[in-house]
Amino acid sequence: MSPSDPVPGAEAAAFYQEHGWYATGTILPDELLDRADEVIRGLDADHRDLDVPRSLREFLAWPPGEPRPTRLNQYICLQYRAMAELASFPALARIAALLAGSRRLRIFNTALIRKRPGSAEQYAQVGWHCDRAYWATCSSERMTTAWVPLQDTTVSMGTLAVLSGSHTWPDTDEVRALRTAKTFIAEDHDALWSRLESLRSDGVTVDVRQIELKRGQVSFHHPLTLHGSGVNLATTSRNAISVHYQDGANRYQPATGADGAPATYVHDPFVRRRPNGDPDYADPEVCLPVWPPTAPSWPG
């Protein structure tokens, strides 16, 4: 079985459940990706063609003068119609639903991640981390992330890397600490890798897979799969969209952070409220429903 079948089915779901990731064949049309590229070229003009709901604007744009070469623009599909069309593309959402084992999907968040070239710049790598570390307030264990590169993406460009099978590692204190650490931005990558390698003495298999993709291919990963990326050694930026999907059963749950304070997610203050006052992760203005396909209901 190949982990890149263009029209995946039960074998793809089985591969995902075993390995914690899956790479598709070419499923996204060039014209859809071309429109996303056009958005990126115009980002600095701060022009948005959708009305961003509520007060999310402080999270949307990269701060002027920020030196880090890896740049993150959150809620990108709430700002630009082309990005919303990409994140909700039926083939993409269908595969996400298949891998998550869910009949209904909503978007939880989307982000544009732009990695500029440069090996000497600080924070040029993305640290090994789990998405679940950032989703403590989510009740579901069946969320999934699609990583959508907008160009052919190789190891030399700093493509996505996963620790295959890490979602099934034993729930020891050290594994739990690694899974809950918010290390997308890591201060010491060597120290983080040493912690991972030390697990080998406990019989854990640390299996690095660099997922090289052609334009139009997509990779998915499980919320407990450790993943990161290396330095972009190319001469052009590596652009990718991360689409975090939540299954229909996902709800807000109270949680506590490592510092003992209540955990929150970025949009908790802005989504509508449930009857008991909790944030509603089914708010369609922020968490767009994408599967089964419906008529677009994007803001603006």
Coordinates of C-alpha atoms in Angstrom, one line a residue:
M1 CA 0.0 0.0 0.0
S2 CA 1.3 3.5 -0.9
P3 CA 0.8 6.4 1.5
S4 CA 0.0 8.6 -1.5
D5 CA -3.0 7.1 -3.3
P6 CA -4.8 9.9 -5.1
V7 CA -8.3 8.7 -4.2
P8 CA -7.9 7.3 -0.7
G9 CA -10.2 4.8 1.0
A10 CA -10.1 2.3 3.9
E11 CA -6.4 1.5 3.3
A12 CA -5.6 5.2 3.7
A13 CA -7.5 5.4 7.0
A14 CA -5.7 2.3 8.2
F15 CA -2.3 3.8 7.2
Y16 CA -3.2 7.0 9.1
Q17 CA -4.3 5.2 12.2
E18 CA -1.1 3.1 12.3
H19 CA 1.5 5.8 11.3
G20 CA -0.2 9.1 12.4
W21 CA 0.2 10.8 9.0
Y22 CA -0.9 10.4 5.4
A23 CA 0.2 12.0 2.1
T24 CA -2.2 12.2 -0.7
G25 CA -1.7 12.2 -4.4
T26 CA -2.4 15.4 -6.4
I27 CA -5.9 16.5 -5.3
L28 CA -5.8 20.3 -5.5
P29 CA -6.2 22.0 -8.9
D30 CA -3.6 24.5 -10.0
E31 CA -6.1 27.3 -10.3
L32 CA -7.1 27.0 -6.6
L33 CA -3.4 27.2 -5.6
D34 CA -2.7 30.0 -8.0
R35 CA -5.4 32.1 -6.3
A36 CA -3.9 31.4 -2.9
D37 CA -0.5 32.4 -4.3
E38 CA -2.0 35.7 -5.5
V39 CA -3.3 36.4 -2.0
I40 CA 0.2 35.9 -0.5
R41 CA 1.7 38.3 -3.0
G42 CA -0.7 41.0 -1.8
L43 CA -0.5 40.3 1.9
D44 CA 1.6 43.3 2.7
A45 CA -1.0 45.6 1.3
D46 CA -3.3 44.4 4.2
H47 CA -6.2 44.0 1.8
R48 CA -8.9 41.5 2.8
D49 CA -11.9 40.5 0.7
L50 CA -13.8 38.9 3.6
D51 CA -15.1 40.6 6.7
V52 CA -13.2 39.2 9.6
P53 CA -15.7 38.3 12.4
R54 CA -15.5 39.9 15.8
S55 CA -12.2 41.0 17.3
L56 CA -9.6 38.6 15.9
R57 CA -7.6 41.2 14.0
E58 CA -4.6 41.2 16.4
F59 CA -3.9 37.6 15.5
L60 CA -4.1 38.0 11.8
A61 CA -1.1 39.8 10.6
W62 CA 2.6 39.2 11.2
P63 CA 4.0 42.1 13.4
P64 CA 6.0 44.7 11.5
G65 CA 9.7 44.3 12.2
E66 CA 9.4 40.7 13.5
P67 CA 12.8 39.1 12.8
R68 CA 11.8 35.4 12.8
P69 CA 12.1 33.8 9.4
T70 CA 9.1 31.5 10.0
R71 CA 6.0 33.7 9.8
L72 CA 2.5 32.7 10.9
N73 CA -0.7 34.4 9.8
Q74 CA -3.7 32.8 11.7
Y75 CA -7.3 32.6 10.6
I76 CA -6.2 33.1 7.0
C77 CA -9.5 31.6 5.6
L78 CA -11.5 34.2 7.4
Q79 CA -9.7 36.9 5.6
Y80 CA -9.5 35.8 2.0
R81 CA -12.0 34.1 -0.2
A82 CA -9.3 32.1 -2.1
M83 CA -8.0 30.7 1.2
A84 CA -11.5 29.8 2.3
E85 CA -12.1 28.0 -0.9
L86 CA -8.9 26.1 -0.5
A87 CA -9.5 25.1 3.2
S88 CA -13.1 23.9 2.3
F89 CA -12.3 22.3 -1.0
P90 CA -14.5 19.1 -1.0
A91 CA -11.7 16.6 -1.9
L92 CA -9.6 18.0 1.0
A93 CA -12.5 18.0 3.5
R94 CA -13.6 14.5 2.4
I95 CA -10.2 13.0 3.0
A96 CA -9.9 14.8 6.4
A97 CA -13.3 13.3 7.4
L98 CA -12.2 9.9 6.3
L99 CA -8.9 10.0 8.3
A100 CA -10.6 11.5 11.4
G101 CA -13.3 8.9 11.2
S102 CA -16.0 11.6 11.4
R103 CA -19.1 12.2 9.3
R104 CA -19.1 16.0 10.0
L105 CA -16.2 18.4 10.0
R106 CA -15.7 22.1 10.9
I107 CA -12.6 24.2 10.6
F108 CA -11.0 25.0 13.9
N109 CA -8.4 27.3 12.6
T110 CA -6.2 27.9 9.5
A111 CA -2.8 29.5 9.3
L112 CA -0.5 30.6 6.5
I113 CA 3.1 29.6 7.4
R114 CA 5.8 31.3 5.3
K115 CA 9.4 30.2 5.8
R116 CA 11.9 32.6 4.4
P117 CA 15.2 31.3 3.1
G118 CA 18.2 31.4 5.5
S119 CA 20.1 28.9 7.6
A120 CA 21.7 31.4 10.0
E121 CA 18.6 33.1 11.2
Q122 CA 17.2 32.4 14.6
Y123 CA 14.0 30.3 14.7
A124 CA 14.5 29.1 11.1
Q125 CA 13.3 25.7 12.2
V126 CA 9.9 24.7 13.6
G127 CA 10.3 22.7 16.8
W128 CA 9.0 19.2 17.3
H129 CA 5.5 19.6 18.7
C130 CA 2.0 18.1 18.8
D131 CA -1.0 20.1 17.7
R132 CA -2.9 18.7 20.7
A133 CA -0.7 20.7 23.0
Y134 CA -2.5 23.8 21.8
W135 CA -5.9 22.3 21.9
A136 CA -6.3 21.5 25.6
T137 CA -9.8 23.0 25.6
C138 CA -11.0 20.7 22.9
S139 CA -12.9 17.6 24.0
S140 CA -12.1 15.6 20.8
E141 CA -9.2 13.3 20.1
R142 CA -10.2 13.0 16.5
M143 CA -9.2 16.4 15.1
T144 CA -6.7 16.4 12.2
T145 CA -4.5 18.8 10.4
A146 CA -4.0 19.2 6.7
W147 CA -0.6 20.6 5.6
V148 CA -1.0 22.2 2.2
P149 CA 2.2 23.4 0.5
L150 CA 1.8 25.9 -2.3
Q151 CA 4.8 24.8 -4.3
D152 CA 6.8 21.6 -4.8
T153 CA 8.4 21.2 -1.3
T154 CA 11.6 19.2 -0.6
V155 CA 13.7 18.5 2.4
S156 CA 16.0 21.4 1.4
M157 CA 13.1 23.8 1.6
G158 CA 12.3 22.7 5.1
T159 CA 9.3 20.5 4.3
L160 CA 7.1 19.0 7.0
A161 CA 8.7 16.2 9.0
V162 CA 6.8 13.8 11.3
L163 CA 7.9 11.2 13.9
S164 CA 5.9 8.3 12.3
G165 CA 3.9 6.4 14.9
S166 CA 4.5 8.9 17.7
H167 CA 0.8 9.2 18.3
T168 CA 0.9 5.6 19.6
W169 CA 3.9 6.1 22.0
P170 CA 3.3 4.9 25.6
D171 CA 1.8 7.5 27.9
T172 CA 4.8 7.9 30.1
D173 CA 5.7 11.0 32.0
E174 CA 8.3 12.0 29.5
V175 CA 6.2 11.3 26.5
R176 CA 3.3 13.3 28.1
A177 CA 5.6 16.2 28.8
L178 CA 6.7 16.2 25.1
R179 CA 3.2 16.0 23.9
T180 CA 2.0 18.9 26.0
A181 CA 5.0 21.2 25.4
K182 CA 4.2 24.2 23.2
T183 CA 7.4 23.9 21.2
F184 CA 6.4 25.1 17.7
I185 CA 8.9 27.8 18.6
A186 CA 11.7 26.1 20.4
E187 CA 14.6 27.9 22.1
D188 CA 17.0 24.9 21.9
H189 CA 16.3 22.5 19.1
D190 CA 19.3 20.3 20.0
A191 CA 18.0 19.8 23.6
L192 CA 14.6 19.0 22.3
W193 CA 16.0 16.4 19.9
S194 CA 18.1 14.9 22.8
R195 CA 14.9 14.4 24.8
L196 CA 13.3 12.6 21.9
E197 CA 16.3 10.4 21.3
S198 CA 16.5 9.5 25.0
L199 CA 13.1 7.7 24.5
R200 CA 14.9 5.0 22.5
S201 CA 16.3 3.5 25.7
D202 CA 12.7 2.8 26.7
G203 CA 12.1 0.9 23.5
V204 CA 10.3 3.8 21.7
T205 CA 10.9 4.0 17.9
V206 CA 11.9 7.5 16.9
D207 CA 11.2 7.3 13.1
V208 CA 11.7 10.6 11.2
R209 CA 9.9 10.9 7.9
Q210 CA 10.5 13.9 5.7
I211 CA 7.3 14.4 3.6
E212 CA 8.3 15.7 0.2
L213 CA 5.3 16.9 -1.8
K214 CA 4.5 18.1 -5.2
R215 CA 2.3 21.1 -5.7
G216 CA -1.3 19.9 -5.3
Q217 CA -0.5 17.1 -2.8
V218 CA -1.4 17.4 0.8
S219 CA -0.2 15.7 4.0
F220 CA -2.4 15.0 7.1
H221 CA -1.3 14.3 10.6
H222 CA -2.9 13.2 13.8
P223 CA -3.1 15.6 16.8
L224 CA -0.7 13.5 18.8
T225 CA 1.9 13.1 16.0
L226 CA 5.1 15.0 16.8
H227 CA 6.1 17.1 13.8
G228 CA 8.3 20.0 12.9
S229 CA 10.4 21.3 10.0
G230 CA 13.9 22.2 9.1
V231 CA 15.6 25.3 7.7
N232 CA 14.7 26.5 4.2
L233 CA 17.9 26.3 2.2
A234 CA 16.3 27.3 -1.1
T235 CA 16.3 30.8 -2.6
T236 CA 12.6 31.3 -2.4
S237 CA 10.1 31.2 0.5
R238 CA 8.3 28.0 1.4
N239 CA 4.6 28.8 1.7
A240 CA 2.1 26.4 3.2
I241 CA -1.4 26.5 4.7
S242 CA -2.2 24.5 7.8
V243 CA -5.9 23.6 8.1
H244 CA -7.0 22.3 11.5
Y245 CA -10.2 20.4 11.2
Q246 CA -12.5 19.5 14.2
D247 CA -15.0 16.7 14.1
G248 CA -18.7 17.4 14.7
A249 CA -18.5 16.1 18.3
N250 CA -15.8 18.5 19.4
R251 CA -16.8 20.8 22.2
Y252 CA -15.1 23.2 24.6
Q253 CA -13.8 21.7 27.8
P254 CA -12.2 23.5 30.8
A255 CA -8.5 22.8 31.0
T256 CA -5.5 23.9 33.0
G257 CA -2.2 25.0 31.5
A258 CA 1.3 24.0 32.8
D259 CA 1.4 27.1 34.9
G260 CA -1.8 26.1 36.7
A261 CA -3.9 28.9 35.0
P262 CA -7.0 28.1 33.0
A263 CA -6.1 27.1 29.4
T264 CA -7.6 29.1 26.6
Y265 CA -7.6 29.0 22.8
V266 CA -7.2 32.2 20.7
H267 CA -10.8 32.5 19.6
D268 CA -12.4 31.5 23.0
P269 CA -13.3 35.2 23.8
F270 CA -14.7 35.8 20.3
V271 CA -16.9 32.8 19.4
R272 CA -20.6 32.8 20.4
R273 CA -21.6 31.3 23.7
R274 CA -23.3 28.0 24.5
P275 CA -26.3 28.1 26.9
N276 CA -24.0 27.3 29.8
G277 CA -21.7 30.2 28.8
D278 CA -18.9 28.1 27.3
P279 CA -17.3 29.1 24.0
D280 CA -19.1 27.5 21.1
Y281 CA -16.7 25.7 18.8
A282 CA -19.5 25.2 16.4
D283 CA -19.9 29.0 15.8
P284 CA -20.1 29.0 11.9
E285 CA -18.7 32.6 11.7
V286 CA -15.3 31.4 13.1
C287 CA -15.4 27.6 12.7
L288 CA -16.7 27.1 9.2
P289 CA -18.6 23.8 8.5
V290 CA -16.9 22.1 5.5
W291 CA -18.2 18.5 5.5
P292 CA -20.6 17.4 4.2
P293 CA -20.2 20.2 1.6
T294 CA -22.7 23.1 2.0
A295 CA -23.2 26.4 0.2
P296 CA -20.4 28.8 1.3
S297 CA -21.3 31.0 4.3
W298 CA -18.1 33.0 4.6
P299 CA -18.3 36.3 6.4
G300 CA -18.7 39.1 3.9

